[in-house]
mmCIF file of C-alpha atoms in Angstrom:
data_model
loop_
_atom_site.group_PDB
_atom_site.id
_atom_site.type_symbol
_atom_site.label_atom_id
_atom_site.label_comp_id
_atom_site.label_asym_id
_atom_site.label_seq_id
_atom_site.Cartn_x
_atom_site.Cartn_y
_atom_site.Cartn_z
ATOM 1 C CA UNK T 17 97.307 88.685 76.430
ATOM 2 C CA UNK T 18 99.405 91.205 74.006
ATOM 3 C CA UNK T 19 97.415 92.753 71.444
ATOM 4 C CA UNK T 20 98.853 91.042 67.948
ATOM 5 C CA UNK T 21 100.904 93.409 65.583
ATOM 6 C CA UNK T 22 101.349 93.145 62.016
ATOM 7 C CA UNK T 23 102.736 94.961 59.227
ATOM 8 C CA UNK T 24 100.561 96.758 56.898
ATOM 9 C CA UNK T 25 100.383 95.937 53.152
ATOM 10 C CA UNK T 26 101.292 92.612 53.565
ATOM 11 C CA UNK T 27 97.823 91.687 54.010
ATOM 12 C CA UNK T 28 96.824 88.862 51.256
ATOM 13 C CA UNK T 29 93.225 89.777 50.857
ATOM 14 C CA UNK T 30 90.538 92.572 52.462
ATOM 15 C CA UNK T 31 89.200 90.230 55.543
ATOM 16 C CA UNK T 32 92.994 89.996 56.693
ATOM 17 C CA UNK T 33 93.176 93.161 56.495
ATOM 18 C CA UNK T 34 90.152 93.847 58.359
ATOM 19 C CA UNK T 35 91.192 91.834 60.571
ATOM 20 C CA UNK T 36 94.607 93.521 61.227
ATOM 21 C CA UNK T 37 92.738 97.057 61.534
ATOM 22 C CA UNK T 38 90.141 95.848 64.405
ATOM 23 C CA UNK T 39 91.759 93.543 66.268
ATOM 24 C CA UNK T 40 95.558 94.039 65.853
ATOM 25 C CA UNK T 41 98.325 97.159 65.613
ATOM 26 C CA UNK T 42 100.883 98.265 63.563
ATOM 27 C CA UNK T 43 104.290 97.841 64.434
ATOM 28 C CA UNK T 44 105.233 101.270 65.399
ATOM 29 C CA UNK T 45 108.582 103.027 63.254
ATOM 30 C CA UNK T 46 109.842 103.691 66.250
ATOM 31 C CA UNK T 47 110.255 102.055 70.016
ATOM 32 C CA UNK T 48 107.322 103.127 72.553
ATOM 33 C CA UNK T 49 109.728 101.613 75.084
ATOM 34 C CA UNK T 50 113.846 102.309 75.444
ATOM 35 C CA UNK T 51 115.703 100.580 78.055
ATOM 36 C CA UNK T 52 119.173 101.630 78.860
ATOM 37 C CA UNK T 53 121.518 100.039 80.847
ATOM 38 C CA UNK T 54 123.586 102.517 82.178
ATOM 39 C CA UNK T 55 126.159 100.411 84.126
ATOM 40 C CA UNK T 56 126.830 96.710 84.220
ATOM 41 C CA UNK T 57 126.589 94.778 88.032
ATOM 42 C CA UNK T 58 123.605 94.042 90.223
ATOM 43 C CA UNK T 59 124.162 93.589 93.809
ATOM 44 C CA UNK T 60 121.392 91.298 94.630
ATOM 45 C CA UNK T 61 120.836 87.616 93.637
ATOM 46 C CA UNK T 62 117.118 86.837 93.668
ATOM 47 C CA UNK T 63 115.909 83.467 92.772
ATOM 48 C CA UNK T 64 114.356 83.799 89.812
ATOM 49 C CA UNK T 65 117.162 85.615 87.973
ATOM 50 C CA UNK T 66 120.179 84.434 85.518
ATOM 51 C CA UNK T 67 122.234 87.086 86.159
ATOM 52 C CA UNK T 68 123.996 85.670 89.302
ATOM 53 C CA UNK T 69 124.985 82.433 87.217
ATOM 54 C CA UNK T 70 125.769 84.649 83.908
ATOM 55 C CA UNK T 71 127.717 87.591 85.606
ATOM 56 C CA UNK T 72 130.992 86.918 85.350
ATOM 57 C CA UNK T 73 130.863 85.985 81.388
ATOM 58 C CA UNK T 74 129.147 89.348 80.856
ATOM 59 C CA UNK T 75 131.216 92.293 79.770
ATOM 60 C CA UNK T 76 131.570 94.988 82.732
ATOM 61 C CA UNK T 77 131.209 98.774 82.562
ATOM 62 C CA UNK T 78 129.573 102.005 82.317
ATOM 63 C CA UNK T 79 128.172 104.064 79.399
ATOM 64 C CA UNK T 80 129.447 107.498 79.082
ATOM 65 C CA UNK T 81 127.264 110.578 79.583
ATOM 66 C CA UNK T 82 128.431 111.754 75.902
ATOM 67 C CA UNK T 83 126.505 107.919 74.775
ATOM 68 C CA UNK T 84 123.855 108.413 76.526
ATOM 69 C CA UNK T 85 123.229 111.966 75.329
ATOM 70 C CA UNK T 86 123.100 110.487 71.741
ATOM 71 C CA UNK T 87 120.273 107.967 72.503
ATOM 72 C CA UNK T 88 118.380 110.709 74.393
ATOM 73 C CA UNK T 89 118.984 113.503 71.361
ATOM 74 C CA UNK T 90 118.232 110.569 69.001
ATOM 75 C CA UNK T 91 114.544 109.840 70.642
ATOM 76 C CA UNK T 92 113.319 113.857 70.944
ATOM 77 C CA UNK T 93 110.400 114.339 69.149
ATOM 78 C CA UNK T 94 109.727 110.474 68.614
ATOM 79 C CA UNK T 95 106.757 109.988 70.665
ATOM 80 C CA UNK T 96 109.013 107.535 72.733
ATOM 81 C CA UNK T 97 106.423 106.900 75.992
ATOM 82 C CA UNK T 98 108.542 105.360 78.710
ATOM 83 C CA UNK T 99 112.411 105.389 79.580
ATOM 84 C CA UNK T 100 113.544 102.385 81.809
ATOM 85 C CA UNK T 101 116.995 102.885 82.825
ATOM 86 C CA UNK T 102 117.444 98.648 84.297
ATOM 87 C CA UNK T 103 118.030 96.138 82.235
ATOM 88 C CA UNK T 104 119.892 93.254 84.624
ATOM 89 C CA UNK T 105 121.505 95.540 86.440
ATOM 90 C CA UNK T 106 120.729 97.232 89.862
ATOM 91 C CA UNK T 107 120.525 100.964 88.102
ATOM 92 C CA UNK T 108 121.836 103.228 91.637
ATOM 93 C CA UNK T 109 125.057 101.909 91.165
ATOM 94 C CA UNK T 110 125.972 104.386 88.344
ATOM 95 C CA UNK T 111 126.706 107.160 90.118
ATOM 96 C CA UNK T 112 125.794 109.003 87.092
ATOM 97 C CA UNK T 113 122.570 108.659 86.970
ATOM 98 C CA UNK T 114 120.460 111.543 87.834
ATOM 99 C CA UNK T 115 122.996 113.040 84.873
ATOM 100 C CA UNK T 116 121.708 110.695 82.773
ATOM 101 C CA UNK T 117 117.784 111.000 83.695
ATOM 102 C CA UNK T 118 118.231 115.519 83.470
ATOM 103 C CA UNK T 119 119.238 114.229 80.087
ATOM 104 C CA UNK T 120 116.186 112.661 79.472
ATOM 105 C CA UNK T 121 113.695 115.426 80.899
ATOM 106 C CA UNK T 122 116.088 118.404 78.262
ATOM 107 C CA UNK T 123 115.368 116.037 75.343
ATOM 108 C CA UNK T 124 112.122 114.041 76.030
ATOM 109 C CA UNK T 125 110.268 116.110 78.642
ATOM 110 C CA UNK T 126 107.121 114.036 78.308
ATOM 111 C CA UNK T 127 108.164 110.269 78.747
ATOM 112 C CA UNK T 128 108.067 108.844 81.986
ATOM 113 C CA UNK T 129 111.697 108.372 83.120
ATOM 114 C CA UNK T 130 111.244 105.225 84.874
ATOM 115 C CA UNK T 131 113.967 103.923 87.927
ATOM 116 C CA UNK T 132 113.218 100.431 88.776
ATOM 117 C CA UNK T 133 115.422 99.502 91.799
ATOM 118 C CA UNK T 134 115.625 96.927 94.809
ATOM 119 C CA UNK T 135 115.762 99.436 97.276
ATOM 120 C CA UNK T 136 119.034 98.855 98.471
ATOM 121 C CA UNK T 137 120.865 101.203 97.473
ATOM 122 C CA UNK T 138 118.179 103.999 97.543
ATOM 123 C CA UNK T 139 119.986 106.294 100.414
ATOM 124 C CA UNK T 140 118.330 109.780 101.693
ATOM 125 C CA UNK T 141 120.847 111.336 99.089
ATOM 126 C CA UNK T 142 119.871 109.628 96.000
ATOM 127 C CA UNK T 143 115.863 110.273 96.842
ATOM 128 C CA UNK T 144 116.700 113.877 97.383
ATOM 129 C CA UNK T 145 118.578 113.945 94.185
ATOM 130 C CA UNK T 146 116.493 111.905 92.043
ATOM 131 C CA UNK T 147 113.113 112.843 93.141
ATOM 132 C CA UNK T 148 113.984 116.089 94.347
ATOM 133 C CA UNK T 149 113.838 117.763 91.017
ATOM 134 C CA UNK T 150 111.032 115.283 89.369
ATOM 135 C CA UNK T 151 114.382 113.639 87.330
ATOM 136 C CA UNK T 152 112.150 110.144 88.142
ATOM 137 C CA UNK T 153 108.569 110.957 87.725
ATOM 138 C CA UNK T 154 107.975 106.812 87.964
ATOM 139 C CA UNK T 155 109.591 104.282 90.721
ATOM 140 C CA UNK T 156 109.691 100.630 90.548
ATOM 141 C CA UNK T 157 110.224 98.624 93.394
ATOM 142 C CA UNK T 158 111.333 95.472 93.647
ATOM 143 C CA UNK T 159 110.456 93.666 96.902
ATOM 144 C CA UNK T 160 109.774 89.874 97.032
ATOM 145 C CA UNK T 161 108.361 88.990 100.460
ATOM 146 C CA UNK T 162 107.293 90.301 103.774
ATOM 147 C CA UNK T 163 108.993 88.536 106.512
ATOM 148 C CA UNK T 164 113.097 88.694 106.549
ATOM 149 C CA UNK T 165 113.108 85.105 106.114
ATOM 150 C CA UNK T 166 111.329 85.074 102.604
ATOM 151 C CA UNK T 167 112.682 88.271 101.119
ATOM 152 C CA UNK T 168 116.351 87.065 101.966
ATOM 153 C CA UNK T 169 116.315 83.687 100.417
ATOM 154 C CA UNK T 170 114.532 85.480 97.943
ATOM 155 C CA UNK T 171 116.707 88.401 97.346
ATOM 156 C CA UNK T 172 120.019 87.786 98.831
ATOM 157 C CA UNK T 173 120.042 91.270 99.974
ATOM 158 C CA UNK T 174 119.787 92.633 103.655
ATOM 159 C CA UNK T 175 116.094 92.654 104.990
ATOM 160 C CA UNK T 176 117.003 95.791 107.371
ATOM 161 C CA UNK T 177 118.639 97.941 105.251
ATOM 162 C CA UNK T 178 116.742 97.705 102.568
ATOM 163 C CA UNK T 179 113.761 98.471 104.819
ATOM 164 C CA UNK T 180 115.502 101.147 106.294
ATOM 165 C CA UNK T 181 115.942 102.920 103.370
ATOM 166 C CA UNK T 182 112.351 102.175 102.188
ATOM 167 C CA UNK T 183 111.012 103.570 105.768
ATOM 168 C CA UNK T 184 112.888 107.074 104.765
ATOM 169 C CA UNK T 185 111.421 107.106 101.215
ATOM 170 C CA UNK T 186 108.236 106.867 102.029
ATOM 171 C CA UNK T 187 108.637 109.396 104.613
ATOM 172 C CA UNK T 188 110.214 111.416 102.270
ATOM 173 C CA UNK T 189 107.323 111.815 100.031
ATOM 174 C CA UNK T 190 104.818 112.342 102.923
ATOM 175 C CA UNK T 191 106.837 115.844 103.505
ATOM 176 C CA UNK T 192 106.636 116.294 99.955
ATOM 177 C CA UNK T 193 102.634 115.389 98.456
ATOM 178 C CA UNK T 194 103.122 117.797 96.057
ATOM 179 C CA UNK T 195 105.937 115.372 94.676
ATOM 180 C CA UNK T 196 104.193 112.529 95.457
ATOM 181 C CA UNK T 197 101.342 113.251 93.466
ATOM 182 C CA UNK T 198 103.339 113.124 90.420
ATOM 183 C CA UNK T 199 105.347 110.042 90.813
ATOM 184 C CA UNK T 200 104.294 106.803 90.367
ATOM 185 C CA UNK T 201 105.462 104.359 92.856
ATOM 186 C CA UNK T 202 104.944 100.434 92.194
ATOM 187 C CA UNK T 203 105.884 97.769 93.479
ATOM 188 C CA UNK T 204 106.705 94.718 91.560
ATOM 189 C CA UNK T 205 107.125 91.326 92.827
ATOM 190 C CA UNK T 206 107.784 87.837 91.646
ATOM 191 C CA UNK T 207 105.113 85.198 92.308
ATOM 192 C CA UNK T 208 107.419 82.293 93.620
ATOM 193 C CA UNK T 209 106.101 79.501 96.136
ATOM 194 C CA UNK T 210 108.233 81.552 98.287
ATOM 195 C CA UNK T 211 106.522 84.473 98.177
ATOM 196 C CA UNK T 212 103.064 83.208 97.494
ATOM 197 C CA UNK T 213 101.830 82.732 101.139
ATOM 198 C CA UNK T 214 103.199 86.220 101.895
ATOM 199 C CA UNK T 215 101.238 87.995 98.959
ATOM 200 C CA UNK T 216 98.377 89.698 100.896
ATOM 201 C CA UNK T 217 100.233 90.763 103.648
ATOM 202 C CA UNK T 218 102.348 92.655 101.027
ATOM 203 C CA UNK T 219 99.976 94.255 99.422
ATOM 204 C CA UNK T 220 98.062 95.747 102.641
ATOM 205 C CA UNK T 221 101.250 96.698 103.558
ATOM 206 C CA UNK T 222 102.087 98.519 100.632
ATOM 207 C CA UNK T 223 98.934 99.703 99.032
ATOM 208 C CA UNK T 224 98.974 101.711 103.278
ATOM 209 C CA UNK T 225 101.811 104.012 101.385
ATOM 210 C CA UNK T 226 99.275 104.449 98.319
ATOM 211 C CA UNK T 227 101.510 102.657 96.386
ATOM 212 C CA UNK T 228 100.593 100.611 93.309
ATOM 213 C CA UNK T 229 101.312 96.757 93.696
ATOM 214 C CA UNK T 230 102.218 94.331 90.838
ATOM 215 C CA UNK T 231 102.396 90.824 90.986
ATOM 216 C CA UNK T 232 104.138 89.434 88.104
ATOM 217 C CA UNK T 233 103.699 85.919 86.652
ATOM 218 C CA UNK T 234 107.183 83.750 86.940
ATOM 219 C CA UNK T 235 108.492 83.645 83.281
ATOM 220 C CA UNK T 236 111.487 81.219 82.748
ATOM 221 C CA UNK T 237 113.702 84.409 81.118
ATOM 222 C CA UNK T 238 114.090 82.113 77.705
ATOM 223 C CA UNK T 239 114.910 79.063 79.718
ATOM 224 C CA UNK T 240 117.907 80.799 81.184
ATOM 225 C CA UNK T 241 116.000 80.033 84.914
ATOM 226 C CA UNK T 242 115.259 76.996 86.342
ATOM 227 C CA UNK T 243 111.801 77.523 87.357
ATOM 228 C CA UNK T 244 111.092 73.705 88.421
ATOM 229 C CA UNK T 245 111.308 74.873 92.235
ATOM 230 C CA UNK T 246 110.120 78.085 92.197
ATOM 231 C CA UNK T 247 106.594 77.532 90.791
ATOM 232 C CA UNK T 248 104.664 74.194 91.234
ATOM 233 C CA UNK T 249 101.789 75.121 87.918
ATOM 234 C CA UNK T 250 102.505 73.692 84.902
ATOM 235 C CA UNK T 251 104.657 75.855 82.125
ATOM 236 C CA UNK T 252 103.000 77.643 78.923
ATOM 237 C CA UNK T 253 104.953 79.025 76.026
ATOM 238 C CA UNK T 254 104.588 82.689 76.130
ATOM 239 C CA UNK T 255 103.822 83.352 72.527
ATOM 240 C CA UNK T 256 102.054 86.718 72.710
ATOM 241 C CA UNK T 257 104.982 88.865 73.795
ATOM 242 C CA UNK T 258 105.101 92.364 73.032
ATOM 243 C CA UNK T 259 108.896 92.975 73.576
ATOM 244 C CA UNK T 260 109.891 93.358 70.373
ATOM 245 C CA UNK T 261 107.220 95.203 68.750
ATOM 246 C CA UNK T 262 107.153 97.992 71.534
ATOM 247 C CA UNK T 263 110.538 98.084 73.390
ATOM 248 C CA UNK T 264 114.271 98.875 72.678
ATOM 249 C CA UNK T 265 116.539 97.278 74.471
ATOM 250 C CA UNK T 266 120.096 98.309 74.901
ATOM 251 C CA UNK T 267 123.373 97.165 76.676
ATOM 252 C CA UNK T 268 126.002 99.927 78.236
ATOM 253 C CA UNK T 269 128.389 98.972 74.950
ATOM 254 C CA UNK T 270 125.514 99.932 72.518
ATOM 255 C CA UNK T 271 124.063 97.249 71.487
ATOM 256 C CA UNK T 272 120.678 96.779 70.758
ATOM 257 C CA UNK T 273 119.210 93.539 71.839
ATOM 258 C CA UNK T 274 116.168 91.798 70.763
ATOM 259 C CA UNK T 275 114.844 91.264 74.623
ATOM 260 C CA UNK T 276 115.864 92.244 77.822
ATOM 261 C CA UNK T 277 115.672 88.562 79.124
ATOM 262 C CA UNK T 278 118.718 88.084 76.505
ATOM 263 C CA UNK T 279 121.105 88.186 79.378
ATOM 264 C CA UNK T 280 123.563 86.527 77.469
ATOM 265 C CA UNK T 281 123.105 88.924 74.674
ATOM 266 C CA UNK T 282 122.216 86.236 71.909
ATOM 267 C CA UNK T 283 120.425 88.598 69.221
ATOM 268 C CA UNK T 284 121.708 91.477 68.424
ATOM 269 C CA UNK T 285 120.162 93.850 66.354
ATOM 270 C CA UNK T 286 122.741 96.188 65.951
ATOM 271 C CA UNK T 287 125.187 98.818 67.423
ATOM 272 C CA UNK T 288 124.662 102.313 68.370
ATOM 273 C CA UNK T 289 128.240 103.277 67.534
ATOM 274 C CA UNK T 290 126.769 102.779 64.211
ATOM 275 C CA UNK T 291 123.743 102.894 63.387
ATOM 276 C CA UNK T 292 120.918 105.324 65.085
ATOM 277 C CA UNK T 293 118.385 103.846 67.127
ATOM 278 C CA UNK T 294 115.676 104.688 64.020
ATOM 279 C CA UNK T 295 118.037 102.671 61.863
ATOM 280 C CA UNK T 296 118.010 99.933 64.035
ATOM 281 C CA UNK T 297 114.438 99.631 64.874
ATOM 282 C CA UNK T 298 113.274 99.633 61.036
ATOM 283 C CA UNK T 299 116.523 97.948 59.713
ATOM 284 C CA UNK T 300 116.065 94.484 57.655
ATOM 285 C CA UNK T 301 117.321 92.287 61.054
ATOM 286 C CA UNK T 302 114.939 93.925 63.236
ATOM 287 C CA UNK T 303 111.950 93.469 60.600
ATOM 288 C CA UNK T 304 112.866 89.872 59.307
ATOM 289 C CA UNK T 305 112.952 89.116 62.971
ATOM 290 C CA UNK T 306 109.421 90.264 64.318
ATOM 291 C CA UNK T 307 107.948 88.683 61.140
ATOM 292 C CA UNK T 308 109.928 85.652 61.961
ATOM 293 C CA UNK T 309 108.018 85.935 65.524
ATOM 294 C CA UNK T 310 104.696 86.843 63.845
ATOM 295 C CA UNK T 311 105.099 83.601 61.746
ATOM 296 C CA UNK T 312 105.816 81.480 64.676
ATOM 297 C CA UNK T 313 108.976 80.551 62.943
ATOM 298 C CA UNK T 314 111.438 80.137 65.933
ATOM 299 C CA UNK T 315 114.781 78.993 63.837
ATOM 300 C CA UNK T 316 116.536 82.679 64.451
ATOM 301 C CA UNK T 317 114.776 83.096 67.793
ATOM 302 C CA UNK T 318 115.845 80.366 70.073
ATOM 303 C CA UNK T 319 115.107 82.510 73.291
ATOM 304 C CA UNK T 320 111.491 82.953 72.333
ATOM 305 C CA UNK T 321 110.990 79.028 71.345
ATOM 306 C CA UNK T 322 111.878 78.262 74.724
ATOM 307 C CA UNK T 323 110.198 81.374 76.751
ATOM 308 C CA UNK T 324 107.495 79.870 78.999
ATOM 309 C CA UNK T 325 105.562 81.426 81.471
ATOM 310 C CA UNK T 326 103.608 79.614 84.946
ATOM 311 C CA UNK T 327 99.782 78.555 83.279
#
């Protein structure tokens, strides 16, 4: 479970606040997390996604190196801990990427400068160019099953190519250990009744390249996914998120966004084109809404009333 936040001085009497200094943190004046999505599109169309049923109602494009130089100049000296450049998008399809991540290392040298991919489109050129010069010091992967037969129906993408290119990375950073040794590799995968059965064979097989291996609990994305036959437990609300108390969130227009589940882009917080992303973070929508979340008062938060997660 998240760790609470709360905002100081709004404490009522000393054992609240006692409270809020033991067991609890501050909301931090600015994100630990930024995620950036670089270019709209993803190519795959796993299960447990919206984005397949909500792309074609979502706006299409790419921001511009001159953007994203703004957010990056905007976070130097910030403390910010982790850039993620995915929201629901499949991140190697902006060409312009390792552009965008040597942007990141000149202004924010020592935040990981995460790339969370599915693999497919992770060619012998983009490893060279990405990992090459440490422009990724931390790689996600996303792989949902073992077999072809599970990881297409759970994927949509080709089983064989994907591997294919997966094969060459990790043969890529045998050559290099001195690389290897400082980037992360993790791979992250959806527990679905699909992929259940297949779960220790994929970690053996994984944890063999010494990478890390996440299993991450089905969430219903703010009841934008139809979990009913993907997961046979009962449902929770998730009501300890940490999203918006520790992660920024924003689209390829600009915008910031309460959540990245918010495919559909239904809370806005504001617009880099103008605001910064300080002035968004600490401005009165952003505030009113975490102490809306703190409060449990869901009228201005319809996503997180209807979040749940598998029990």
């Amino acid at each position: 479970m998240a760790r609470r936040y709360y905002y100081p001085g709004g404490e009522k009497h000393i054992l609240e606040r006692l409270r809020n200094r033991i067991f609890r943190k501050p909301v931090p004046d600015f994100p630990k997390t930024v995620v950036i999505e670089t270019q709209s599109g993803c190519n795959a169309s796993c299960v447990f996604c919206s984005y397949t049923r909500l792309k074609d109602k979502l706006p299409r494009g790419r921001m511009s190196n001159a953007d994203f130089e703004k957010i990056a100049a905007g976070c130097a000296g910030r403390a910010v801990e982790r850039f993620i450049l995915c929201l629901d998008n499949e991140p190697l399809l902006d060409n312009s990427l390792a552009e965008k991540f040597a942007l990141l290392k000149k202004y924010c040298p020592a935040a990981v400068r995460n790339l969370t991919t599915n693999g497919s489109l992770l060619t012998p050129g983009r490893v060279e160019e990405l990992l090459g010069g440490l422009l990724v010091n931390e790689v996600f992967l996303s792989i949902n099953g073992v077999s072809r037969e599970v990881y297409e129906k759970s994927m949509g993408l080709s089983y064989e190519k994907v591997m294919g290119h997966l094969a060459h990375f990790c043969q890529w950073l045998r050559a290099h250990p001195g690389i290897k040794k400082q980037v992360r590799v993790r791979v992250n995968t959806v527990r679905t009744q699909l992929v259940a059965p297949e779960l220790p064979a994929l970690k053996k097989r994984w944890k063999m390249e010494g990478f890390e291996v996440h299993v991450i609990d089905l969430d219903n994305r703010g009841a934008q996914v139809d979990g009913r036959n993907l997961r046979s437990e009962k449902w929770r609300p998730f009501t300890s998120c940490r999203r918006p108390f520790h992660t920024m969130v924003l689209t390829w227009e600009g915008q910031a966004l309460l959540c990245c589940v918010d495919y559909q882009r239904s809370i806005k917080l504001g617009n880099l084109h103008e605001q910064s992303l300080y002035e968004i973070w600490n401005g009165p929508r952003a505030t009113q809404l975490r102490r809306d979340y703190l409060a449990r008062r869901f009228k201005h938060l319809p996503i997180c009333a209807t979040c749940k997660v598998g029990a």
